[in-house]
Tab-separated table of N, CA and C in Angstrom:
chain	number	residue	atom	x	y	z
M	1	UNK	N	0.835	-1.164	0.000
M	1	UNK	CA	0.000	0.000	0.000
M	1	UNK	C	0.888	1.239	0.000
M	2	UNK	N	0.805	1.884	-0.892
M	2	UNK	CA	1.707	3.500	-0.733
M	2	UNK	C	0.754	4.545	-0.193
M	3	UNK	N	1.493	5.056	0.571
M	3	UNK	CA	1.420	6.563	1.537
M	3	UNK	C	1.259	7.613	0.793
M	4	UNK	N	0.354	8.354	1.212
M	4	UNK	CA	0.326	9.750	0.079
M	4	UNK	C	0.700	10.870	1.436
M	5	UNK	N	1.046	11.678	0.871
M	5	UNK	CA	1.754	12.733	1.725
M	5	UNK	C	0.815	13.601	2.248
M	6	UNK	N	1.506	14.272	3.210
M	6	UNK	CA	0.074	15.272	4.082
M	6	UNK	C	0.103	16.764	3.247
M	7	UNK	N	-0.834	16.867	2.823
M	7	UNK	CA	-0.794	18.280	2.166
M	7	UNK	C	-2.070	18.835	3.285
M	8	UNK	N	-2.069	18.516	4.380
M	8	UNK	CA	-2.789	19.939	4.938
M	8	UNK	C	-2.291	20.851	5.168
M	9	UNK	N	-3.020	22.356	4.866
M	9	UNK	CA	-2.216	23.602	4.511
M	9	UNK	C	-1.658	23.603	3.508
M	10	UNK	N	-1.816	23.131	2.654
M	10	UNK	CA	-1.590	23.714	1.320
M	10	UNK	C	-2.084	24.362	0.013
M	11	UNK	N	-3.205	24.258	0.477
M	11	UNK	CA	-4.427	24.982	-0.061
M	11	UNK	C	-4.477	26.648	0.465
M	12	UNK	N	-3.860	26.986	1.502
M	12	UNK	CA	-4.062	27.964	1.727
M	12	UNK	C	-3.051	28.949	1.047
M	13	UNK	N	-1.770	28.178	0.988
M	13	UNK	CA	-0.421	28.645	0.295
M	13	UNK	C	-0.888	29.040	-0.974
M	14	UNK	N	-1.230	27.720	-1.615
M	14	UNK	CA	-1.494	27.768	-3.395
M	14	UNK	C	-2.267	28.693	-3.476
M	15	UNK	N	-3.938	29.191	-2.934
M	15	UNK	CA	-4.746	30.159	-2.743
M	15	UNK	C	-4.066	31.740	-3.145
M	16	UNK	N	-3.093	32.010	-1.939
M	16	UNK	CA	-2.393	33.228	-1.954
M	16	UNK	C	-1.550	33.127	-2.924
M	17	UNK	N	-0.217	32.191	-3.515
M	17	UNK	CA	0.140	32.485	-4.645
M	17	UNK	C	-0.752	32.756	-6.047
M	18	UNK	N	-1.953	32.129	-6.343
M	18	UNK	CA	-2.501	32.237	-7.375
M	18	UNK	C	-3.142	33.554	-7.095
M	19	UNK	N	-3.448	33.973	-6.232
M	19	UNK	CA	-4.321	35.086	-6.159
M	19	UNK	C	-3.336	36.163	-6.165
M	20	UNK	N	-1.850	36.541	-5.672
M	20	UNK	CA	-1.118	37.544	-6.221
M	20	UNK	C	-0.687	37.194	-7.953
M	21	UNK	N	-0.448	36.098	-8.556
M	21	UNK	CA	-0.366	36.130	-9.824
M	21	UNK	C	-1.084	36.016	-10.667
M	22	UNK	N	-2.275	36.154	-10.173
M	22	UNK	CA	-3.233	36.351	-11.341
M	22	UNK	C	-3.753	37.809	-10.842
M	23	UNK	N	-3.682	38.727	-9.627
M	23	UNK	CA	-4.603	39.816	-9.406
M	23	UNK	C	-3.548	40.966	-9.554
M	24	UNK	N	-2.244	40.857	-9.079
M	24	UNK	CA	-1.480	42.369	-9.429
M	24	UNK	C	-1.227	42.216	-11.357
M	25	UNK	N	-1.786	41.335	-11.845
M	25	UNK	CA	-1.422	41.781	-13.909
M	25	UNK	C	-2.876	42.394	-13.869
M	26	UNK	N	-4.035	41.946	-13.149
M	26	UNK	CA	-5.396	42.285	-13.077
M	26	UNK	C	-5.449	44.222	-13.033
M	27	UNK	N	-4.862	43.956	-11.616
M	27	UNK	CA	-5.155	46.039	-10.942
M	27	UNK	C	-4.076	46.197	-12.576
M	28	UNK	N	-3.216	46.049	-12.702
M	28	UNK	CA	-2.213	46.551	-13.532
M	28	UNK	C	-2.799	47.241	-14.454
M	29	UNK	N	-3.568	46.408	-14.990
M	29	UNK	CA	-4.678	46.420	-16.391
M	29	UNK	C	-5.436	47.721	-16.048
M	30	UNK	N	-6.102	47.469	-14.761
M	30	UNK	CA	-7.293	48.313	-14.765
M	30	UNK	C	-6.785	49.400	-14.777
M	31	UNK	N	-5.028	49.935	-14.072
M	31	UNK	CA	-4.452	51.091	-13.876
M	31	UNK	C	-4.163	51.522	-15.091
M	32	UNK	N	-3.757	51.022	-16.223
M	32	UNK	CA	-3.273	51.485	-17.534
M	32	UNK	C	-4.716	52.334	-18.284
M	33	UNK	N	-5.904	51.342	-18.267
M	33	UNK	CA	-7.130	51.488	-19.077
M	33	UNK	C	-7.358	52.800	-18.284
M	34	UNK	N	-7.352	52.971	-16.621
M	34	UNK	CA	-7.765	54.120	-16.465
M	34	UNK	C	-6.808	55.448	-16.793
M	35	UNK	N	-5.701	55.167	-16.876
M	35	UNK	CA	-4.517	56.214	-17.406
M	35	UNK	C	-5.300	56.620	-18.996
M	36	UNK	N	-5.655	55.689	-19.975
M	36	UNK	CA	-5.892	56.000	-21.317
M	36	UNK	C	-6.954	56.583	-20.952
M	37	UNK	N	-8.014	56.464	-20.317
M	37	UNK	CA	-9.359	56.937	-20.217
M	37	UNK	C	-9.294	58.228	-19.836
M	38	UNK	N	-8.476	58.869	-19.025
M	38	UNK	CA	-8.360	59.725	-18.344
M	38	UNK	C	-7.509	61.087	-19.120
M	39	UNK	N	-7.000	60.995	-20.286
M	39	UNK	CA	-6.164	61.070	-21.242
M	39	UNK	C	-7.296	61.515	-22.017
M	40	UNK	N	-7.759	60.459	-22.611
M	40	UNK	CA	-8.881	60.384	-23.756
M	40	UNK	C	-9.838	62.164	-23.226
M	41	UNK	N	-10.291	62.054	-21.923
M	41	UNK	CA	-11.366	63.102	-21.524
M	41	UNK	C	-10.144	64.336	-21.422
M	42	UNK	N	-9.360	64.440	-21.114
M	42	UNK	CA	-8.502	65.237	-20.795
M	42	UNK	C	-8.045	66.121	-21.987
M	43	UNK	N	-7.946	65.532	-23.364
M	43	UNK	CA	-7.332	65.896	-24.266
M	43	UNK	C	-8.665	66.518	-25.167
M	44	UNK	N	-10.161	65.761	-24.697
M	44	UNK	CA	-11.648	66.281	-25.797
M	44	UNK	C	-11.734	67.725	-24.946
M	45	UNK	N	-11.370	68.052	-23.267
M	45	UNK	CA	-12.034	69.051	-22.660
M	45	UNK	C	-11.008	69.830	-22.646
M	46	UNK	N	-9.629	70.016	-22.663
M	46	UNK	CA	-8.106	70.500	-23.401
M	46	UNK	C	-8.565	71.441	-24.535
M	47	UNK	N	-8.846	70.611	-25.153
M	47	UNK	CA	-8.761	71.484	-26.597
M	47	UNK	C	-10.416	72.133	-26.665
M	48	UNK	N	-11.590	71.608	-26.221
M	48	UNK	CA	-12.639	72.310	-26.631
M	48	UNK	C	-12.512	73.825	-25.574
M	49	UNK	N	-12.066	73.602	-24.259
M	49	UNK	CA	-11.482	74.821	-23.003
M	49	UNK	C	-10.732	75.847	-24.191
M	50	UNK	N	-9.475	75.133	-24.648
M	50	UNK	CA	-8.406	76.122	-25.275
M	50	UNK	C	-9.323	76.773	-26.237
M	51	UNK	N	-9.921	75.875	-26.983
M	51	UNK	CA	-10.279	77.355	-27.981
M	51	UNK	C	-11.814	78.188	-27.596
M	52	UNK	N	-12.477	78.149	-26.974
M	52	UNK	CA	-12.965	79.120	-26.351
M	52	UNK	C	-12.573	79.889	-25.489
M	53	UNK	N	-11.098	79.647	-25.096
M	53	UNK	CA	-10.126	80.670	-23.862
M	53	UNK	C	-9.993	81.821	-24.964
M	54	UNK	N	-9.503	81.551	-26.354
M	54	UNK	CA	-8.915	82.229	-27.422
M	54	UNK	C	-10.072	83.128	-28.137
M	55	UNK	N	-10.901	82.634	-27.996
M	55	UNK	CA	-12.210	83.132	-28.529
M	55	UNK	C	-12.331	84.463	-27.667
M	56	UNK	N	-12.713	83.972	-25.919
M	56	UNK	CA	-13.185	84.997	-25.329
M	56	UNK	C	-12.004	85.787	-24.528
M	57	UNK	N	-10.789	85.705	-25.170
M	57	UNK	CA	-9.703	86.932	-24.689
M	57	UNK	C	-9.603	87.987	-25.941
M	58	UNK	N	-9.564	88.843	-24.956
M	58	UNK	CA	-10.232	90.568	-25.512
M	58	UNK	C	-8.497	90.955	-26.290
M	59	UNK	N	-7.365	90.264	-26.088
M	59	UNK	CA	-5.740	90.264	-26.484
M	59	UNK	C	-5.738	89.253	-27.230
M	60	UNK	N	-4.743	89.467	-28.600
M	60	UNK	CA	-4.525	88.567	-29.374
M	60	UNK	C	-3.454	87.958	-28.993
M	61	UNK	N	-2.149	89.269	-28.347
M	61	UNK	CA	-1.093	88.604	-28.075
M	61	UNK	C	-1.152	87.613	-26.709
M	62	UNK	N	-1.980	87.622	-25.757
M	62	UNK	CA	-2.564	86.760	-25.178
M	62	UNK	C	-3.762	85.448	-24.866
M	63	UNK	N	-3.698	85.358	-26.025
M	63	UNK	CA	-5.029	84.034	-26.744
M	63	UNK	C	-3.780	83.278	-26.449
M	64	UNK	N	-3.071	82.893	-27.149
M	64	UNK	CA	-2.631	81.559	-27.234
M	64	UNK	C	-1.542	81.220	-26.131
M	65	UNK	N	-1.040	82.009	-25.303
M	65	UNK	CA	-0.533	81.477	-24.060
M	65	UNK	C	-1.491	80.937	-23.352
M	66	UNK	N	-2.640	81.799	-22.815
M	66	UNK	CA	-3.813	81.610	-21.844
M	66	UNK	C	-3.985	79.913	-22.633
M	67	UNK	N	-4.755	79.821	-23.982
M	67	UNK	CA	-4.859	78.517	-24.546
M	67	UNK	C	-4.139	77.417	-23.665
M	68	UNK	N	-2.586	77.572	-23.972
M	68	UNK	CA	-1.438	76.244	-23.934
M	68	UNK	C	-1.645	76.868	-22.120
M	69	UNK	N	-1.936	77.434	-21.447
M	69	UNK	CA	-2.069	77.565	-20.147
M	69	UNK	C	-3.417	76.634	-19.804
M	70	UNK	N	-4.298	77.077	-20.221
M	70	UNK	CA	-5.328	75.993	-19.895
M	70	UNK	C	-5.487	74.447	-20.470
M	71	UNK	N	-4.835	74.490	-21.323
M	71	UNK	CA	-4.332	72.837	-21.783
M	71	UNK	C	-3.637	72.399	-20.639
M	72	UNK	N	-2.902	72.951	-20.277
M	72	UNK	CA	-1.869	72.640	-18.733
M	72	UNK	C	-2.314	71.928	-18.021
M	73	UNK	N	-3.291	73.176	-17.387
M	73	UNK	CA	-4.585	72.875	-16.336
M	73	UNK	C	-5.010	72.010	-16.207
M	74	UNK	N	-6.200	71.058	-17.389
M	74	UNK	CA	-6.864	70.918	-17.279
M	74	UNK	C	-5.982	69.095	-17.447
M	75	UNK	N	-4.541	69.077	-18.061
M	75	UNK	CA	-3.715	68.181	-17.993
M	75	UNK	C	-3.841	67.696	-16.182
M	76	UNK	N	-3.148	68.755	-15.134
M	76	UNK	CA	-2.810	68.784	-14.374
M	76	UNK	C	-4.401	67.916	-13.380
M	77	UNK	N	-5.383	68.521	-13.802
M	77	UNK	CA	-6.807	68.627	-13.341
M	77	UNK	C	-7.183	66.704	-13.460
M	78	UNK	N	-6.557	66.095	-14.236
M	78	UNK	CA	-6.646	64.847	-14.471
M	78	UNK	C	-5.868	64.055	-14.101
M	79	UNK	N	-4.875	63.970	-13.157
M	79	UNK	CA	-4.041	63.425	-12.979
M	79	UNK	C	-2.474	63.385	-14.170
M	80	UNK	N	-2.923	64.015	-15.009
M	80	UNK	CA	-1.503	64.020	-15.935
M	80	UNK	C	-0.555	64.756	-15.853
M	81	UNK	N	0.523	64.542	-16.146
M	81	UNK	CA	1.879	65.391	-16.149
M	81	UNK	C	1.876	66.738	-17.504
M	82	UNK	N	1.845	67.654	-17.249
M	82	UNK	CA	1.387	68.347	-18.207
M	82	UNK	C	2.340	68.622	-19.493
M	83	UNK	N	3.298	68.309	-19.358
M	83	UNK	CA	4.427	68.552	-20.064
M	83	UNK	C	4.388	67.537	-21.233
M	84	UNK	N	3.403	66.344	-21.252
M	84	UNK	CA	3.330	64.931	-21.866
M	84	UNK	C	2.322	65.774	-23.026
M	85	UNK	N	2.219	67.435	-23.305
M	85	UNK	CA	1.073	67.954	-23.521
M	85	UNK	C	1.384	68.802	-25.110
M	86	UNK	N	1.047	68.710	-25.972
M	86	UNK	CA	1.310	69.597	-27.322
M	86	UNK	C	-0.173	69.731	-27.962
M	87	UNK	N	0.148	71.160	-28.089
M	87	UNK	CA	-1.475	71.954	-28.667
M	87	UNK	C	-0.874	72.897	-29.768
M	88	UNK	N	-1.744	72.256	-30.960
M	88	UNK	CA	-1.582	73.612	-31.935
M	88	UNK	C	-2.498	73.937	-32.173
M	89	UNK	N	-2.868	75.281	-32.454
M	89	UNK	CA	-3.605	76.770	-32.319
M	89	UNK	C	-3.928	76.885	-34.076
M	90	UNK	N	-4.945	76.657	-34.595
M	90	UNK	CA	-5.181	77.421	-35.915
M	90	UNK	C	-6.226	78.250	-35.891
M	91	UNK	N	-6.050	79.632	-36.740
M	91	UNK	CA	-7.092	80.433	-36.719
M	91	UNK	C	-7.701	80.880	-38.310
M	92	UNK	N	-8.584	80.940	-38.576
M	92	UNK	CA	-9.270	81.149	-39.652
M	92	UNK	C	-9.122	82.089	-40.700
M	93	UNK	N	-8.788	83.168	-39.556
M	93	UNK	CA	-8.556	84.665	-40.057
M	93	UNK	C	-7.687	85.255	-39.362
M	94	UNK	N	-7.071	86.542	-39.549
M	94	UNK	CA	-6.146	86.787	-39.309
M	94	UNK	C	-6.344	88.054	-38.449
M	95	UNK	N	-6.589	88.804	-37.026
M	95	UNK	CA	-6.077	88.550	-36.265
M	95	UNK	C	-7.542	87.107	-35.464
M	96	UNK	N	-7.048	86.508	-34.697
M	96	UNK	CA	-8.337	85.159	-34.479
M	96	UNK	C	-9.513	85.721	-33.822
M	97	UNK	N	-9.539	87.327	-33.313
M	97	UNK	CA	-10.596	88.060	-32.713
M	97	UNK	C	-11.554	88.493	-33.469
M	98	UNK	N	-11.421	88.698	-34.790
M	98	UNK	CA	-12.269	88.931	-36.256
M	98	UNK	C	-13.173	87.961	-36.105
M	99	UNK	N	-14.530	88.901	-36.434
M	99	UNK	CA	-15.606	87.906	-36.183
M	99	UNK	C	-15.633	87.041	-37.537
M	100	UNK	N	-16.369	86.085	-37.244
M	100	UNK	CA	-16.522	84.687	-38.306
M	100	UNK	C	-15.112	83.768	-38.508
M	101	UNK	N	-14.327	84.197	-37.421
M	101	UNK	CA	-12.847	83.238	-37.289
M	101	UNK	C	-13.276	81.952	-36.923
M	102	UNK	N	-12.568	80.945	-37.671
M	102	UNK	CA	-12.913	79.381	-36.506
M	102	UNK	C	-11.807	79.184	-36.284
M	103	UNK	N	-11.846	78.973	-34.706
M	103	UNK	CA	-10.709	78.504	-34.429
M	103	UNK	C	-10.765	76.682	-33.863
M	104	UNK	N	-9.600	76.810	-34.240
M	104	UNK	CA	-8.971	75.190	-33.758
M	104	UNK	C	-8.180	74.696	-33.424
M	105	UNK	N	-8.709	74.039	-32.338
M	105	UNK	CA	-7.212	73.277	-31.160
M	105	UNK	C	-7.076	72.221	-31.201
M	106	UNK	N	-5.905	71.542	-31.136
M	106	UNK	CA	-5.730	70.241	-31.471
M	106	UNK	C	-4.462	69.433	-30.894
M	107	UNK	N	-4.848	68.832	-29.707
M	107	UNK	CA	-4.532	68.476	-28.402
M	107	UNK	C	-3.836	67.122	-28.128
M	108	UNK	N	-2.745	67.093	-28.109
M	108	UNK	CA	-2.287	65.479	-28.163
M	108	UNK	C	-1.747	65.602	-26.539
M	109	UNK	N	-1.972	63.999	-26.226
M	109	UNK	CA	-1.127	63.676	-24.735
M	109	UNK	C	-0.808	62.281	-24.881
M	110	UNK	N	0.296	62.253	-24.366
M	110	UNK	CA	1.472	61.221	-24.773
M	110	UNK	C	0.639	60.232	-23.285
M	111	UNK	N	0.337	58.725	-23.434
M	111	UNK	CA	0.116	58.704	-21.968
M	111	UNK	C	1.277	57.748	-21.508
M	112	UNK	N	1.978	57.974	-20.274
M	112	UNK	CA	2.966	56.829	-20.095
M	112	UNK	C	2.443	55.614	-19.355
M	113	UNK	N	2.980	54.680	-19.711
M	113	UNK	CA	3.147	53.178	-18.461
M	113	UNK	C	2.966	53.644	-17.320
M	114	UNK	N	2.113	53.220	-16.268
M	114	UNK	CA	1.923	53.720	-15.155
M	114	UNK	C	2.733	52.791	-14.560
M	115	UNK	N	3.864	53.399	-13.451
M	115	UNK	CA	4.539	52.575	-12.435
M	115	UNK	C	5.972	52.398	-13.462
M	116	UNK	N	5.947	52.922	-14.360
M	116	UNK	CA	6.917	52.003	-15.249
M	116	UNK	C	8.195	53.752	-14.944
M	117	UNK	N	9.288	53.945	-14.774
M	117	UNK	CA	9.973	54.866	-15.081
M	117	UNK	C	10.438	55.253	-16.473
M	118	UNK	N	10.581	56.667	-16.772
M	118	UNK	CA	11.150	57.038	-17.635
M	118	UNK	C	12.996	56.286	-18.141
M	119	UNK	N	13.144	55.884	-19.224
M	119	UNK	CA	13.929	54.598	-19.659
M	119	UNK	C	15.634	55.328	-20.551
M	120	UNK	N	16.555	55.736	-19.881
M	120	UNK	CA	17.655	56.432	-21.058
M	120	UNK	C	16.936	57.812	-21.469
M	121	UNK	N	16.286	58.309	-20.877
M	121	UNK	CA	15.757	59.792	-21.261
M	121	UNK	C	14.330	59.413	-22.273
M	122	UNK	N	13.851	58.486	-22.760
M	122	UNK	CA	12.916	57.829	-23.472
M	122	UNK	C	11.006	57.765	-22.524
M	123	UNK	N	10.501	58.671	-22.892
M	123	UNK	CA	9.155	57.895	-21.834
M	123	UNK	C	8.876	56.313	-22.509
M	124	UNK	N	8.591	55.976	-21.418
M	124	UNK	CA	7.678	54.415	-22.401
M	124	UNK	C	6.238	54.954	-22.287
M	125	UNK	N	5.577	55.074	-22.891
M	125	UNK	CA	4.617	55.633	-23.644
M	125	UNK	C	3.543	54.365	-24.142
M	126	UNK	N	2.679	54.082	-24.087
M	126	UNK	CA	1.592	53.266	-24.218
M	126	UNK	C	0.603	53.750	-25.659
M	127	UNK	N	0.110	55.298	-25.388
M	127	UNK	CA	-0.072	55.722	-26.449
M	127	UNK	C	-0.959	57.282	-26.429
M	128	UNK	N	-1.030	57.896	-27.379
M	128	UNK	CA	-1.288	59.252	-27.457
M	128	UNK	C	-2.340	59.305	-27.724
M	129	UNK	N	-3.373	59.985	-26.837
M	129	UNK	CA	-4.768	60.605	-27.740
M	129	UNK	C	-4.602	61.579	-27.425
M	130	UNK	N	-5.506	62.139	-28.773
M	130	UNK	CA	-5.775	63.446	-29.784
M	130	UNK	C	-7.296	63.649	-29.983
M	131	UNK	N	-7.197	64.945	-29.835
M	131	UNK	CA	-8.526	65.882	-29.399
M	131	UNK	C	-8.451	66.965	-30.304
M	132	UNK	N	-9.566	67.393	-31.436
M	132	UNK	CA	-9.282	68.891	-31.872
M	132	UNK	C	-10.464	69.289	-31.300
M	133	UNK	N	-11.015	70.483	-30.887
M	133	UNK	CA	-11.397	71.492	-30.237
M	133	UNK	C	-12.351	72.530	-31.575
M	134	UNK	N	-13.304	72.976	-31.438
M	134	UNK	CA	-13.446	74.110	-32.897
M	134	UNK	C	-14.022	75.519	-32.092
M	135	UNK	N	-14.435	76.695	-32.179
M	135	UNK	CA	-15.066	77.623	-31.904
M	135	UNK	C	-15.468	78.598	-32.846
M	136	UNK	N	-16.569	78.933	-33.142
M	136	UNK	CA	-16.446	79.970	-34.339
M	136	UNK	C	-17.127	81.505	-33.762
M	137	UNK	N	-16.659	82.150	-33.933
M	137	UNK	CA	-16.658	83.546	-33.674
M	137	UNK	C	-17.779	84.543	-34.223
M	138	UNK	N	-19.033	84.434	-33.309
M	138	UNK	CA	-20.006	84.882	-33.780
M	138	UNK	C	-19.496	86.721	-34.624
M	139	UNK	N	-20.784	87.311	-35.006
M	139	UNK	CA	-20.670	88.504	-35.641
M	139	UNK	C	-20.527	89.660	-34.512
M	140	UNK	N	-21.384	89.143	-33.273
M	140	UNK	CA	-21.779	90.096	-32.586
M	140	UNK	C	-21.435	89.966	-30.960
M	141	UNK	N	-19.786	88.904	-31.084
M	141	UNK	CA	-19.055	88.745	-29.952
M	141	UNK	C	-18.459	89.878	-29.727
């Protein structure tokens, strides 16, 4: 007759290993999807903010700082690093305060690996969403 070995308590071991290797790739996941998600809203309310900042400043030479200032913001406002942040500014007409101007912003954010460090000066980067923004400049703004 052969002996089988005592595995009491071992169910409790195997339990906790399977449950850290299958649940920290799990949160991992959910942390990345919410990094893109968060990105995604960040970059539609970025650029639709920026170009109504540009619209309703009474200075031309101050539209498009205030703009890339509230792109910042609203980076910062989401948990993002704002610097991960590039907005270009087009205007319709020439100066963008002329009524019937459309303007348009168009908002990229780099999103990185969460937890992951910056690599040789390189972000690791997962991926960029892009947002354009429009406003058009009534007659009687």
């Amino acid at each position: 007759m052969t002996s089988h070995p005592n595995d009491s308590g071992s169910a409790t071991v195997e339990f906790i290993a399977l449950s850290i290797i299958l649940l920290i790739p799990a949160i991992y996941l959910l942390v990345t999807i919410s990094q893109l998600q968060a990105a995604g809203y960040a970059a539609v309310a970025a650029s639709d903010q920026a170009a109504k900042t540009i619209a309703y400043t009474t200075s031309d030479t101050q539209a498009e700082p205030r703009a890339i200032d509230t792109v910042h913001l609203t980076a910062k406002n989401y948990q993002l690093d704002p610097s991960t942040t590039d907005t270009t500014i087009y205007c319709s007409n020439t100066p963008c305060s002329t009524p019937g101007t459309q303007i348009t912003v168009h908002v990229s954010i780099d999103v990185p690996l969460p937890l992951i460090p910056t690599f040789l000066g390189n972000q690791t980067r997962i991926a960029t969403m892009d947002a354009t923004g429009y406003h058009v400049i009534g007659e009687f703004e």
